[in-house]
Amino acid sequence: MFMEKMKDLKVTWNMTRYEVDEVEGIPLTKKMCDRWNETWAFQAKPDDLLIATYAKAGTTWTQEIVDMIQNDGDLEKCKRASTFERHPFIEWVLHEHTPTGVEQAEAMPSPRTLKTHLPVQLVPPSFWEKNCKIIYVARNAKDNLVSYYHFHRMNQIMPEPGTWEEFFEKYLTGKVLWGSWYDHVKGWWEAKDHYRILYLFYEDIKENPRREIQKVLQFLEKDLEKEVLDKIIHYTQFDIMKENPMANYTTLPPEILDHSISPFMRKGIVGDWKNHFTVAQNERFDADYKQKMAGTSLTFRMEL
Ligand code: A3P
């Protein structure tokens, strides 16, 4: 596997922050753009499940919920490997010595669960052709922005975030990896009416994990005993996942993720934006949000 391979090769992580390029106007790392043809040509299989999100919307949380469901609540099975090894991140290209997301997926037996942050128009066409099930999770823009900012600080290979004020502007203008949050959530919202997409919200899972996990169960056509569901709810809570090395990204070296700057499992709450936004930023954000989200039936809760 991935990490073992790095150890075997005795590769040193002499990595620097990624350069950014674009695919059809969407900023992606240059490494991802260089391998884009392979990502676009990826061959999905009918029994693939895709977990799609804008970055920092609760991907890892959803991955853990799905993995626990698929393994009937067997915690040991879910601890078989780190999140990023259990579920290939299809467009991701980390390092020249590690397999790409596509290569990881190709090496994996079916049924596969895959991850993407791609906006809907960049999803490899085979996912639509094979009518794969997709779980999309969206998080309110303000908390998503705060989480993305701290992630850029701790992730030593993401582009430089700049100051909070600078990152705030980049996010509003979509000049961040995977592009505009606004276009992402709206694009997937439209797609859900045409494909097998379960569209969930971070805030809803936080508010009532039992209700939302039941939606996932129904979507995956799984039936679990109440005790198993209780166990899944317990082990996918923020405080428990934060201590789980197979789910909290601490298996990656500090040259990539420096948890001393900001932990990957940072706060896991709704409304942390209030600790970051100034009054002026909030006004500017709200005015801009109103324009960008005009005409969609999609609504978010910024607090619970
Ligand atoms: P914060 O930075 O706001 O704490 P992703 O997995 O898409 O990168 O998203 C990471 C965000 O989801 C982080 O948000 C992280 O703390 C939060 N998260 C991860 N597991 C969670 C859980 N079990 N419950 C609530 N939030 C969780």
Short mmCIF file of C-alpha atoms and ligand atoms in Angstrom, two decimals:
data_model
loop_
_atom_site.label_atom_id
_atom_site.label_comp_id
_atom_site.label_asym_id
_atom_site.label_seq_id
_atom_site.Cartn_x
_atom_site.Cartn_y
_atom_site.Cartn_z
CA MET A 1 0.00 0.00 0.00
CA PHE A 2 0.74 3.62 -0.29
CA MET A 3 2.52 4.38 2.99
CA GLU A 4 4.38 1.06 3.04
CA LYS A 5 5.62 1.77 -0.44
CA MET A 6 7.00 5.11 0.69
CA LYS A 7 8.79 3.42 3.60
CA ASP A 8 10.20 0.67 1.35
CA LEU A 9 11.50 3.20 -1.09
CA LYS A 10 12.89 5.26 1.79
CA VAL A 11 11.52 8.26 -0.01
CA THR A 12 12.08 11.55 1.69
CA TRP A 13 9.16 13.93 1.57
CA ASN A 14 11.08 16.85 0.18
CA MET A 15 7.86 18.40 -0.98
CA THR A 16 7.01 22.00 -1.54
CA ARG A 17 3.63 23.66 -1.89
CA TYR A 18 1.95 22.64 -5.12
CA GLU A 19 1.84 24.85 -8.17
CA VAL A 20 -1.63 25.55 -9.47
CA ASP A 21 -2.89 25.15 -13.02
CA GLU A 22 -6.39 24.85 -14.46
CA VAL A 23 -8.67 22.36 -16.16
CA GLU A 24 -11.57 24.07 -17.96
CA GLY A 25 -11.15 27.12 -15.75
CA ILE A 26 -11.10 25.13 -12.49
CA PRO A 27 -7.91 25.54 -10.43
CA LEU A 28 -6.30 22.19 -9.67
CA THR A 29 -2.72 21.39 -8.70
CA LYS A 30 -0.33 21.24 -11.63
CA LYS A 31 0.34 17.60 -10.78
CA MET A 32 -3.37 16.85 -11.16
CA CYS A 33 -3.58 18.82 -14.41
CA ASP A 34 -0.57 16.98 -15.85
CA ARG A 35 -2.35 13.65 -15.30
CA TRP A 36 -5.82 14.96 -16.16
CA ASN A 37 -6.25 12.78 -19.28
CA GLU A 38 -5.96 9.66 -17.12
CA THR A 39 -8.47 11.02 -14.61
CA TRP A 40 -10.96 11.95 -17.32
CA ALA A 41 -10.59 8.50 -18.91
CA PHE A 42 -11.12 6.72 -15.57
CA GLN A 43 -13.36 3.68 -15.99
CA ALA A 44 -15.98 3.56 -13.29
CA LYS A 45 -17.83 0.29 -12.66
CA PRO A 46 -21.58 0.04 -12.02
CA ASP A 47 -21.08 -0.97 -8.38
CA ASP A 48 -18.68 1.87 -7.57
CA LEU A 49 -19.87 4.30 -4.92
CA LEU A 50 -18.54 7.84 -5.24
CA ILE A 51 -18.35 10.22 -2.28
CA ALA A 52 -18.23 13.73 -3.71
CA THR A 53 -17.74 16.96 -1.78
CA TYR A 54 -16.25 20.40 -1.99
CA ALA A 55 -13.04 20.17 0.07
CA LYS A 56 -13.62 20.45 3.84
CA ALA A 57 -17.35 19.77 3.69
CA GLY A 58 -17.17 16.60 5.80
CA THR A 59 -15.68 14.12 3.35
CA THR A 60 -13.72 12.11 5.92
CA TRP A 61 -16.72 11.94 8.22
CA THR A 62 -18.92 10.63 5.40
CA GLN A 63 -16.20 8.16 4.36
CA GLU A 64 -16.11 6.75 7.89
CA ILE A 65 -19.91 6.49 8.07
CA VAL A 66 -20.04 4.72 4.70
CA ASP A 67 -17.17 2.37 5.56
CA MET A 68 -18.79 1.42 8.87
CA ILE A 69 -22.08 0.74 7.07
CA GLN A 70 -20.36 -1.35 4.42
CA ASN A 71 -18.56 -3.33 7.12
CA ASP A 72 -21.69 -3.82 9.23
CA GLY A 73 -20.24 -1.74 12.08
CA ASP A 74 -17.07 -3.83 12.39
CA LEU A 75 -14.62 -1.28 13.77
CA GLU A 76 -11.55 -3.48 13.31
CA LYS A 77 -12.29 -3.86 9.60
CA CYS A 78 -12.66 -0.09 9.32
CA LYS A 79 -9.23 0.27 10.92
CA ARG A 80 -7.65 -1.87 8.19
CA ALA A 81 -6.04 1.23 6.65
CA SER A 82 -6.10 5.02 6.68
CA THR A 83 -9.07 6.80 5.11
CA PHE A 84 -7.07 7.78 2.02
CA GLU A 85 -6.02 4.16 1.42
CA ARG A 86 -9.50 2.73 1.91
CA HIS A 87 -11.09 5.11 -0.58
CA PRO A 88 -9.01 6.23 -3.57
CA PHE A 89 -9.20 9.96 -4.27
CA ILE A 90 -9.60 9.70 -8.01
CA GLU A 91 -8.11 13.01 -9.25
CA TRP A 92 -5.31 13.16 -6.67
CA VAL A 93 -1.64 13.01 -7.58
CA LEU A 94 0.48 13.24 -4.45
CA HIS A 95 4.03 12.39 -5.37
CA GLU A 96 5.91 10.74 -8.21
CA HIS A 97 6.62 7.67 -6.04
CA THR A 98 3.05 7.05 -4.89
CA PRO A 99 0.22 5.71 -7.03
CA THR A 100 -2.24 8.28 -8.35
CA GLY A 101 -5.85 8.09 -7.26
CA VAL A 102 -6.70 6.42 -10.56
CA GLU A 103 -3.95 3.82 -10.11
CA GLN A 104 -5.08 3.13 -6.55
CA ALA A 105 -8.66 2.66 -7.72
CA GLU A 106 -7.61 0.38 -10.57
CA ALA A 107 -5.70 -1.83 -8.14
CA MET A 108 -8.68 -2.16 -5.82
CA PRO A 109 -11.17 -5.03 -5.98
CA SER A 110 -14.86 -4.21 -6.42
CA PRO A 111 -17.10 -3.01 -4.93
CA ARG A 112 -15.07 0.19 -4.60
CA THR A 113 -15.82 3.37 -2.72
CA LEU A 114 -14.10 6.36 -4.25
CA LYS A 115 -13.67 9.99 -3.30
CA THR A 116 -13.64 13.18 -5.36
CA HIS A 117 -13.74 16.95 -4.87
CA LEU A 118 -14.37 17.61 -8.54
CA PRO A 119 -17.14 19.96 -9.60
CA VAL A 120 -19.88 18.02 -11.34
CA GLN A 121 -18.82 18.97 -14.88
CA LEU A 122 -15.35 17.50 -14.35
CA VAL A 123 -16.48 14.12 -13.03
CA PRO A 124 -15.17 11.42 -15.40
CA PRO A 125 -18.04 10.58 -17.80
CA SER A 126 -17.94 6.85 -17.02
CA PHE A 127 -19.56 7.56 -13.61
CA TRP A 128 -22.65 8.86 -15.44
CA GLU A 129 -22.53 6.18 -18.14
CA LYS A 130 -22.42 3.43 -15.51
CA ASN A 131 -25.10 5.17 -13.43
CA CYS A 132 -23.00 4.89 -10.26
CA LYS A 133 -24.43 5.86 -6.90
CA ILE A 134 -22.99 9.09 -5.57
CA ILE A 135 -23.22 10.62 -2.11
CA TYR A 136 -22.65 14.37 -2.21
CA VAL A 137 -22.13 16.29 1.03
CA ALA A 138 -22.34 20.07 1.22
CA ARG A 139 -21.41 22.35 4.10
CA ASN A 140 -22.41 25.98 4.60
CA ALA A 141 -20.05 28.36 2.82
CA LYS A 142 -18.87 30.25 5.88
CA ASP A 143 -17.77 27.24 7.93
CA ASN A 144 -16.42 25.64 4.79
CA LEU A 145 -14.25 28.71 4.19
CA VAL A 146 -12.91 28.73 7.75
CA SER A 147 -12.10 25.03 7.61
CA TYR A 148 -10.43 25.39 4.21
CA TYR A 149 -8.28 28.26 5.48
CA HIS A 150 -6.97 26.27 8.45
CA PHE A 151 -6.43 23.26 6.21
CA HIS A 152 -4.22 25.33 3.90
CA ARG A 153 -2.18 26.40 6.91
CA MET A 154 -1.57 22.87 8.17
CA ASN A 155 -1.27 21.16 4.80
CA GLN A 156 2.27 21.93 3.70
CA ILE A 157 1.65 21.00 0.07
CA MET A 158 -1.47 23.07 -0.55
CA PRO A 159 -0.90 26.48 -2.16
CA GLU A 160 0.08 29.24 0.26
CA PRO A 161 -3.17 30.54 1.83
CA GLY A 162 -1.84 34.04 2.57
CA THR A 163 -3.46 35.93 5.41
CA TRP A 164 -7.01 35.24 6.55
CA GLU A 165 -8.13 38.39 4.68
CA GLU A 166 -6.38 37.25 1.50
CA PHE A 167 -7.79 33.74 1.69
CA PHE A 168 -11.27 35.15 2.30
CA GLU A 169 -11.06 37.02 -1.02
CA LYS A 170 -9.67 34.02 -2.90
CA TYR A 171 -12.54 31.87 -1.68
CA LEU A 172 -15.19 34.38 -2.68
CA THR A 173 -13.73 34.64 -6.16
CA GLY A 174 -13.25 30.87 -6.53
CA LYS A 175 -9.47 31.19 -6.87
CA VAL A 176 -8.84 28.15 -4.71
CA LEU A 177 -8.29 24.49 -5.54
CA TRP A 178 -11.43 22.87 -6.99
CA GLY A 179 -12.80 26.32 -7.76
CA SER A 180 -15.86 28.15 -6.57
CA TRP A 181 -17.79 26.70 -3.62
CA TYR A 182 -20.91 28.39 -5.02
CA ASP A 183 -20.69 26.72 -8.44
CA HIS A 184 -19.78 23.39 -6.84
CA VAL A 185 -22.78 23.08 -4.53
CA LYS A 186 -25.17 24.46 -7.19
CA GLY A 187 -23.85 22.21 -9.95
CA TRP A 188 -24.26 19.08 -7.88
CA TRP A 189 -27.69 20.25 -6.66
CA GLU A 190 -28.91 20.36 -10.27
CA ALA A 191 -27.34 17.01 -11.10
CA LYS A 192 -29.14 15.26 -8.26
CA ASP A 193 -32.42 15.44 -10.20
CA HIS A 194 -30.94 13.48 -13.10
CA TYR A 195 -28.65 10.88 -11.54
CA ARG A 196 -28.47 8.57 -8.52
CA ILE A 197 -27.18 11.20 -6.12
CA LEU A 198 -27.93 11.42 -2.41
CA TYR A 199 -27.37 15.10 -1.49
CA LEU A 200 -26.62 15.55 2.21
CA PHE A 201 -25.70 18.50 4.40
CA TYR A 202 -22.98 18.62 7.05
CA GLU A 203 -25.30 20.61 9.33
CA ASP A 204 -28.00 17.93 9.10
CA ILE A 205 -25.57 15.15 10.00
CA LYS A 206 -24.35 17.21 12.93
CA GLU A 207 -27.90 17.90 14.07
CA ASN A 208 -29.22 14.37 13.77
CA PRO A 209 -26.69 11.73 12.74
CA ARG A 210 -29.21 8.89 13.18
CA ARG A 211 -31.64 10.42 10.69
CA GLU A 212 -28.94 11.17 8.13
CA ILE A 213 -27.18 7.81 8.48
CA GLN A 214 -30.56 6.19 7.90
CA LYS A 215 -30.78 8.08 4.61
CA VAL A 216 -27.41 6.64 3.65
CA LEU A 217 -28.56 3.14 4.63
CA GLN A 218 -31.64 3.46 2.47
CA PHE A 219 -29.62 4.82 -0.45
CA LEU A 220 -27.16 1.93 -0.16
CA GLU A 221 -30.06 -0.52 0.23
CA LYS A 222 -28.65 -1.76 3.53
CA ASP A 223 -30.52 -2.80 6.61
CA LEU A 224 -28.71 -2.84 9.94
CA GLU A 225 -29.75 -3.82 13.46
CA LYS A 226 -30.37 -0.90 15.82
CA GLU A 227 -27.29 -1.87 17.87
CA VAL A 228 -25.11 -1.64 14.78
CA LEU A 229 -26.54 1.76 13.89
CA ASP A 230 -25.90 2.93 17.48
CA LYS A 231 -22.32 1.73 17.16
CA ILE A 232 -21.82 3.59 13.87
CA ILE A 233 -23.22 6.79 15.38
CA HIS A 234 -20.87 6.41 18.33
CA TYR A 235 -17.68 5.73 16.37
CA THR A 236 -18.26 8.46 13.80
CA GLN A 237 -18.65 11.22 16.39
CA PHE A 238 -16.09 13.97 16.11
CA ASP A 239 -14.34 13.28 19.46
CA ILE A 240 -13.99 9.58 18.71
CA MET A 241 -12.84 10.03 15.13
CA LYS A 242 -10.33 12.65 16.28
CA GLU A 243 -8.59 9.93 18.32
CA ASN A 244 -8.74 7.31 15.55
CA PRO A 245 -5.38 7.28 13.72
CA MET A 246 -7.00 5.56 10.74
CA ALA A 247 -9.46 8.42 10.34
CA ASN A 248 -7.65 11.53 11.59
CA TYR A 249 -4.90 11.76 8.94
CA THR A 250 -2.05 11.46 11.47
CA THR A 251 -0.53 8.59 9.47
CA LEU A 252 0.73 11.10 6.93
CA PRO A 253 4.12 12.65 7.78
CA PRO A 254 4.30 16.18 9.22
CA GLU A 255 6.09 17.26 6.04
CA ILE A 256 2.65 16.95 4.45
CA LEU A 257 0.15 17.53 7.25
CA ASP A 258 1.40 19.48 10.23
CA HIS A 259 -1.20 18.92 12.92
CA SER A 260 0.77 21.15 15.32
CA ILE A 261 -0.30 24.15 13.20
CA SER A 262 -3.94 23.09 13.12
CA PRO A 263 -5.24 19.53 13.54
CA PHE A 264 -7.02 17.89 10.61
CA MET A 265 -9.86 17.12 13.04
CA ARG A 266 -10.00 20.75 14.06
CA LYS A 267 -13.37 21.64 15.67
CA GLY A 268 -16.08 19.79 13.79
CA ILE A 269 -18.84 22.27 14.62
CA VAL A 270 -21.42 24.44 12.89
CA GLY A 271 -20.96 28.20 13.33
CA ASP A 272 -17.21 28.50 13.92
CA TRP A 273 -17.21 31.23 11.25
CA LYS A 274 -18.47 33.59 13.97
CA ASN A 275 -15.05 33.31 15.60
CA HIS A 276 -13.35 34.37 12.36
CA PHE A 277 -15.50 36.79 10.35
CA THR A 278 -15.34 40.48 11.17
CA VAL A 279 -18.62 42.40 10.96
CA ALA A 280 -17.44 44.00 7.70
CA GLN A 281 -16.42 40.65 6.23
CA ASN A 282 -19.78 39.18 7.17
CA GLU A 283 -21.65 41.98 5.44
CA ARG A 284 -19.51 41.71 2.33
CA PHE A 285 -19.90 37.92 2.34
CA ASP A 286 -23.69 38.06 2.72
CA ALA A 287 -24.14 40.57 -0.11
CA ASP A 288 -21.93 38.53 -2.43
CA TYR A 289 -23.63 35.27 -1.35
CA LYS A 290 -27.08 36.67 -2.16
CA GLN A 291 -25.97 37.41 -5.71
CA LYS A 292 -24.16 34.13 -6.30
CA MET A 293 -26.94 32.00 -4.82
CA ALA A 294 -29.85 33.87 -6.44
CA GLY A 295 -32.17 31.62 -8.39
CA THR A 296 -31.33 28.33 -6.69
CA SER A 297 -33.63 26.42 -4.37
CA LEU A 298 -30.57 25.30 -2.43
CA THR A 299 -30.41 26.68 1.12
CA PHE A 300 -27.93 26.27 3.96
CA ARG A 301 -27.99 26.69 7.69
CA MET A 302 -25.06 28.72 9.00
CA GLU A 303 -25.87 27.84 12.60
CA LEU A 304 -27.89 25.21 14.44
P1 A3P B 1 -13.30 21.83 10.81
O1 A3P B 1 -12.02 22.30 10.18
O2 A3P B 1 -14.36 22.88 10.77
O3 A3P B 1 -13.12 21.25 12.16
P2 A3P B 1 -13.01 17.03 4.99
O4 A3P B 1 -13.02 15.66 5.54
O5 A3P B 1 -13.97 17.25 3.86
O6 A3P B 1 -11.64 17.51 4.72
O7 A3P B 1 -13.61 17.99 6.11
C1 A3P B 1 -12.91 18.25 7.30
C2 A3P B 1 -13.84 18.97 8.25
O8 A3P B 1 -14.81 18.02 8.74
C3 A3P B 1 -13.11 19.51 9.46
O9 A3P B 1 -13.87 20.64 9.87
C4 A3P B 1 -13.25 18.34 10.42
O10 A3P B 1 -13.04 18.67 11.77
C5 A3P B 1 -14.70 17.96 10.15
N1 A3P B 1 -15.03 16.61 10.63
C6 A3P B 1 -14.34 15.47 10.44
N2 A3P B 1 -14.93 14.45 11.08
C7 A3P B 1 -16.02 14.96 11.70
C8 A3P B 1 -17.04 14.42 12.55
N3 A3P B 1 -17.03 13.15 12.88
N4 A3P B 1 -18.00 15.25 13.00
C9 A3P B 1 -18.01 16.55 12.66
N5 A3P B 1 -17.08 17.14 11.88
C10 A3P B 1 -16.09 16.35 11.40
#
